[in-house]
Amino acid sequence: MSFNTFGKLFRFTTWGESHGPAIGCVVDGCPPNIKIKENDIQLELNKRKPGQSKFTTQRKEDDKVEILSGVFDGKSTGTPISMIIYNKDMRSRDYETIKNKFRPGHADFTYYKKYGIRDYKGGGRQSARETASRVAAGAIAKKVLENKIGKKYQVKGAVTQLGILGCDVKKWDDKYISKNPFFSPDKSIVKLWEKYLLSIRKAGSSCGAIIEIRAKGIPVGLGAPIYSKLDMDLAAAMMSINAVKGVNIGSGMSSAQLTGEQNSDEISQSGKNTKFKSNNAGGILGGISSGQEIIISFAVKPTSSILLSRKTIDKFGKNTSISVKGRHDPCVGIRAVPIGEAMMHCVLLDHYLMHAAQCKS
Amino acid sequence: MSFNTFGKLFRFTTWGESHGPAIGCVVDGCPPNIKIKENDIQLELNKRKPGQSKFTTQRKEDDKVEILSGVFDGKSTGTPISMIIYNKDMRSRDYETIKNKFRPGHADFTYYKKYGIRDYKGGGRQSARETASRVAAGAIAKKVLENKIGKKYQVKGAVTQLGILGCDVKKWDDKYISKNPFFSPDKSIVKLWEKYLLSIRKAGSSCGAIIEIRAKGIPVGLGAPIYSKLDMDLAAAMMSINAVKGVNIGSGMSSAQLTGEQNSDEISQSGKNTKFKSNNAGGILGGISSGQEIIISFAVKPTSSILLSRKTIDKFGKNTSISVKGRHDPCVGIRAVPIGEAMMHCVLLDHYLMHAAQCKS
Amino acid sequence: MSFNTFGKLFRFTTWGESHGPAIGCVVDGCPPNIKIKENDIQLELNKRKPGQSKFTTQRKEDDKVEILSGVFDGKSTGTPISMIIYNKDMRSRDYETIKNKFRPGHADFTYYKKYGIRDYKGGGRQSARETASRVAAGAIAKKVLENKIGKKYQVKGAVTQLGILGCDVKKWDDKYISKNPFFSPDKSIVKLWEKYLLSIRKAGSSCGAIIEIRAKGIPVGLGAPIYSKLDMDLAAAMMSINAVKGVNIGSGMSSAQLTGEQNSDEISQSGKNTKFKSNNAGGILGGISSGQEIIISFAVKPTSSILLSRKTIDKFGKNTSISVKGRHDPCVGIRAVPIGEAMMHCVLLDHYLMHAAQCKS
Amino acid sequence: MSFNTFGKLFRFTTWGESHGPAIGCVVDGCPPNIKIKENDIQLELNKRKPGQSKFTTQRKEDDKVEILSGVFDGKSTGTPISMIIYNKDMRSRDYETIKNKFRPGHADFTYYKKYGIRDYKGGGRQSARETASRVAAGAIAKKVLENKIGKKYQVKGAVTQLGILGCDVKKWDDKYISKNPFFSPDKSIVKLWEKYLLSIRKAGSSCGAIIEIRAKGIPVGLGAPIYSKLDMDLAAAMMSINAVKGVNIGSGMSSAQLTGEQNSDEISQSGKNTKFKSNNAGGILGGISSGQEIIISFAVKPTSSILLSRKTIDKFGKNTSISVKGRHDPCVGIRAVPIGEAMMHCVLLDHYLMHAAQCKS
């Protein structure tokens, strides 16, 4: 059971509402003696921070994280690491608009029908603000894996499609990703995306995106049949992110269109190195890592809160319409990049520990 | 933790290898006083049975299920329901070919590297034979939900794309699905698929497929934030099926290309009925069922065992090649339809029970 | 997996060290629409508060709890309830004494050997301070069960033995328990206990205690075979409390000395009421509540930190001795009463929800 | 969630009713490459077999175990190990007596009230017959730990009290235990027990027992705070055994009567060896193994099915009486010895794997 807990051996529990006093998470199962500083976590959180460019929401989330437990003399002790981020810049904007109306595409309707009560302020628990907690947990998982695996361990995420415009993934440049406001891995597409997103924004509309996360340096053997497959857990992890509607491992949905000989990644041995001719499998065979790069991508639907008017109902069952005023994020997908990276770190560490338990003890 | 167990409140644990004495599963958490007959389960298993047409593997799996516990006087007692299927028709074919070689696209390599030992006979635990156990568990979940929700509860799966050829989902006809060997919901595509698959088969190759599962009659409120979202659990369920590489909820990956106003399913009220203008969300908002039809689709990669020769290595690290002789299944995706249905039943029941616990107790 | 999480459907995760900035817990799975005030929790915490009499530790723990999430307009929303208690009165006493030495009877040795690092300040995570978080979680469980079951639901704990002096449980008086510093249910023993404990204290020694927890108004049917038996979960709950070494359900260890006819609680029916002649079973048969009062007792070993000198070793493997200076609690068992009550509330609610899911959905 | 599953990383799921076609269990999480033979399991099962002396039930349970999966070429593969035991000697005795009547002390009443249906034949799922599955799982855990830890690993259980007659545990002789029908570790008490139990039997009555399980060769560091303490999990394990009503770790309930200086086991170092002057802690400090012998004891209540007449009600709410005819077991506690040993093996392996994951990966 895990309403608000993710993971098996490396687990984190998140809590908090968008406009409550604070949000946070408790990380359990972190191995001891890992060097952890608040600043390690802060740096990851900063990547996710909104208000950094005109292409994302203007909410100023300072997201200053504090570690409350589990770290002693700069090192993890093996006990739970509790982190808290106090909420700021909660504008006292007119909640009356959304208090009783259900925004189409949002969880307003389903939360209200399920629980009979909902915290409507800023979306409450539904808000993507919860993902800051994931980024904090992911920062810890990253530190652990860097300690266990070493420098070759690397996770990189990027936006590969913005609305109708895909980038050229063959031009993927790790270093470029952090140098543009779109987390694009391909320099050649950025001017076009900029133009496109400004037009979307101006129209009071929004667009979706595809995010790709790549992990290098992963040892063979992570993952476990049948219901703890690495790709199963990664798919779940990504699908749990707000607004995600589709997940691909390697060739993903496109693999339906391949023939057997196109799809099977041929294997060869060169000295001590096993090589694969291609990577349709996305680095996972039978739910277990093959030692290739792990590649997962996911689609984020367009922001549901838009300036355009949409038909809906209120909680009394009356027909009405709604258009969301104020701060507006034309593409929530962009900020999903550090969240996808964080989930990748967490799933990989979880399986790293499970593999150690069953096969290396 | 759940290497071989799926589910939270309604759980099943599967066991068994392709060419061992038997396979089976233990279903735990089934509510009491539900009428269950072996034949209810047998009928679902028969849908999955191979050797039914020239388009699937010729292995004759009789898959005769026996209930060993948990049912008394024709009704569930609330205790675990153990089911067993003895393996038959395990041809003593030449295992020497695959004993030491890793078939590209299969889990041979990763299982061996992970565990240092593997049951190579018929793929052992990696084999899709395990999915018969899921179908058996799904048959029980179906009985429970039919009892709880009533006649309006219905789950239907179909193949919507075979290799490069998609069907027209607007022509979806529930009744036609069981009347053709492809589980196609669209009569107009079947001739073409037949021709296409025969050519694939003749070439000793294979192709992938996309399967879509639809669930009707689902009450509002199933699913739970944040890490037990209904779509998260469904994505995990489908991704756990052998050879699945991508999963879509509603518009899925395509939602990246929509604008906010296209994507948000407008809501209206007509008397007691809440209506949605469209269903891009696939019946799930914020991880919770909205009362709309639940729609999930997933891609199955092409069968990895093909007659064409592929380069690979053996377990001693020597370069070699392999071509799989004998029974050959040109599209494993076809048989994934009843498996996808089974997983849908199981996830829905699991969430039905969780919802009852938290919100209706 | 549950290093720091307790429960299945109603779960709480605790975090924090004795002398860190704060401790706290996250409650997940709380049903929605339950009225919850910070003061409800504070009142329970106050029962556990040390420094209330000369018979318990003089540490002043103000234990002011704050709710950070999950409660909206005074009601639970079904989302996680995060609670925090900032640590105060952490005297800067001489930690050098215990920094490198392992106190016999404490977890100093095992924590250090397990993790290779330990927060020695005030015992860090080993400290009974963690139990304040349980009391907070229990206060919420209590509110839920009072809402679901009504006024007849009541849990009462008391000390029934203090060191070598047992009270007379036949004189159990619910109302008297809160009126004496020992949580004694029997007024006649209190003078004696007072004298006894003062002598123990004066000697710089300590003594153990037995605590009994009784729950009334429990419906028939809570608990589940085989590995979620109600008594199994209660035993685990109580054994997880610091310093607890033994647990009895009903007649407990004494039942070994009974004959079959003495032990079997005869049943009779009077109108709508089922009655049991005795309650050796402690209200639980086959792991399921029978509708009788649930009775569990547990032994708390004597405080390990005493003024008397004890032989031990330090972390460098050198023989040495230790005697703990400063604030000294002659019987930690006394303060275990509200903790045992809290765990009882949590286990009962957990099973209440599970029963609803499986048998009442 | 774990109605019928025990354990976290090493887990087993049991199924089956006393008089159904079979019982069995599925072991998940067994490390690969461990030599396992059916006979290893059979030998443990034989210890539990009833009908071996006049002091236990005369039911002839042949308990012939078969391994159906997870073992290949004599070694575990890391996949689930399914074991089955077909039921035999299910005498068609007069079930009419117990079909509608609730036997006092049994779970007849609570099962019926909880589920509204029960398999009354031989007690169905309530029957202690389920424990054969635990013994099978324990046999596997034992093999794994012997492989990991080596020869010094040893678990020994014995009956230390039979009804009102306790043995002298100072005379504990490992080798004598298997040489007497009572699993007594003390030769001097056996004649007395024989006489006592024959008198109990002749009177148509029954008696309880106390069982003690000792584990040697356990490394320091197994167990995890706070809700996966080793003693918490052991207490749960033992309390889950049919008819167990009390559990002690080390000095257990008696520790309430000790003073701090009596109770704290002083520590000293001699070269590389850490020694403890006493073992009141039962080998566990703060929930973590200290390297000392682990000692747990538990009380089994007297057999509830006795020849003497007891007052009860039937399922229609009518007052009646019952006396159980036929095969009669005057002390079920005796057969709990191999079950306690099995649970000890399982809990220790589970924590061995968890420790490896968190602290040795």
Short mmCIF file of C-alpha atoms in Angstrom, two decimals, chain C residues 4 9 16 57 107 189 196 200 251 294 299 319 324:
data_model
loop_
_atom_site.label_atom_id
_atom_site.label_comp_id
_atom_site.label_asym_id
_atom_site.label_seq_id
_atom_site.Cartn_x
_atom_site.Cartn_y
_atom_site.Cartn_z
CA ASN C 4 9.93 3.66 9.62
CA LEU C 9 -4.24 0.97 5.00
CA GLY C 16 13.51 12.60 13.65
CA THR C 57 12.37 12.07 33.54
CA ALA C 107 21.10 0.28 21.16
CA ILE C 189 -1.47 0.08 45.28
CA TYR C 196 9.01 1.66 46.01
CA ILE C 200 14.64 2.73 43.32
CA SER C 251 -4.25 -14.82 29.37
CA ILE C 294 -9.57 -6.68 23.52
CA ALA C 299 6.48 -5.69 29.71
CA ASN C 319 37.06 -2.05 28.09
CA VAL C 324 24.81 7.98 33.23
#
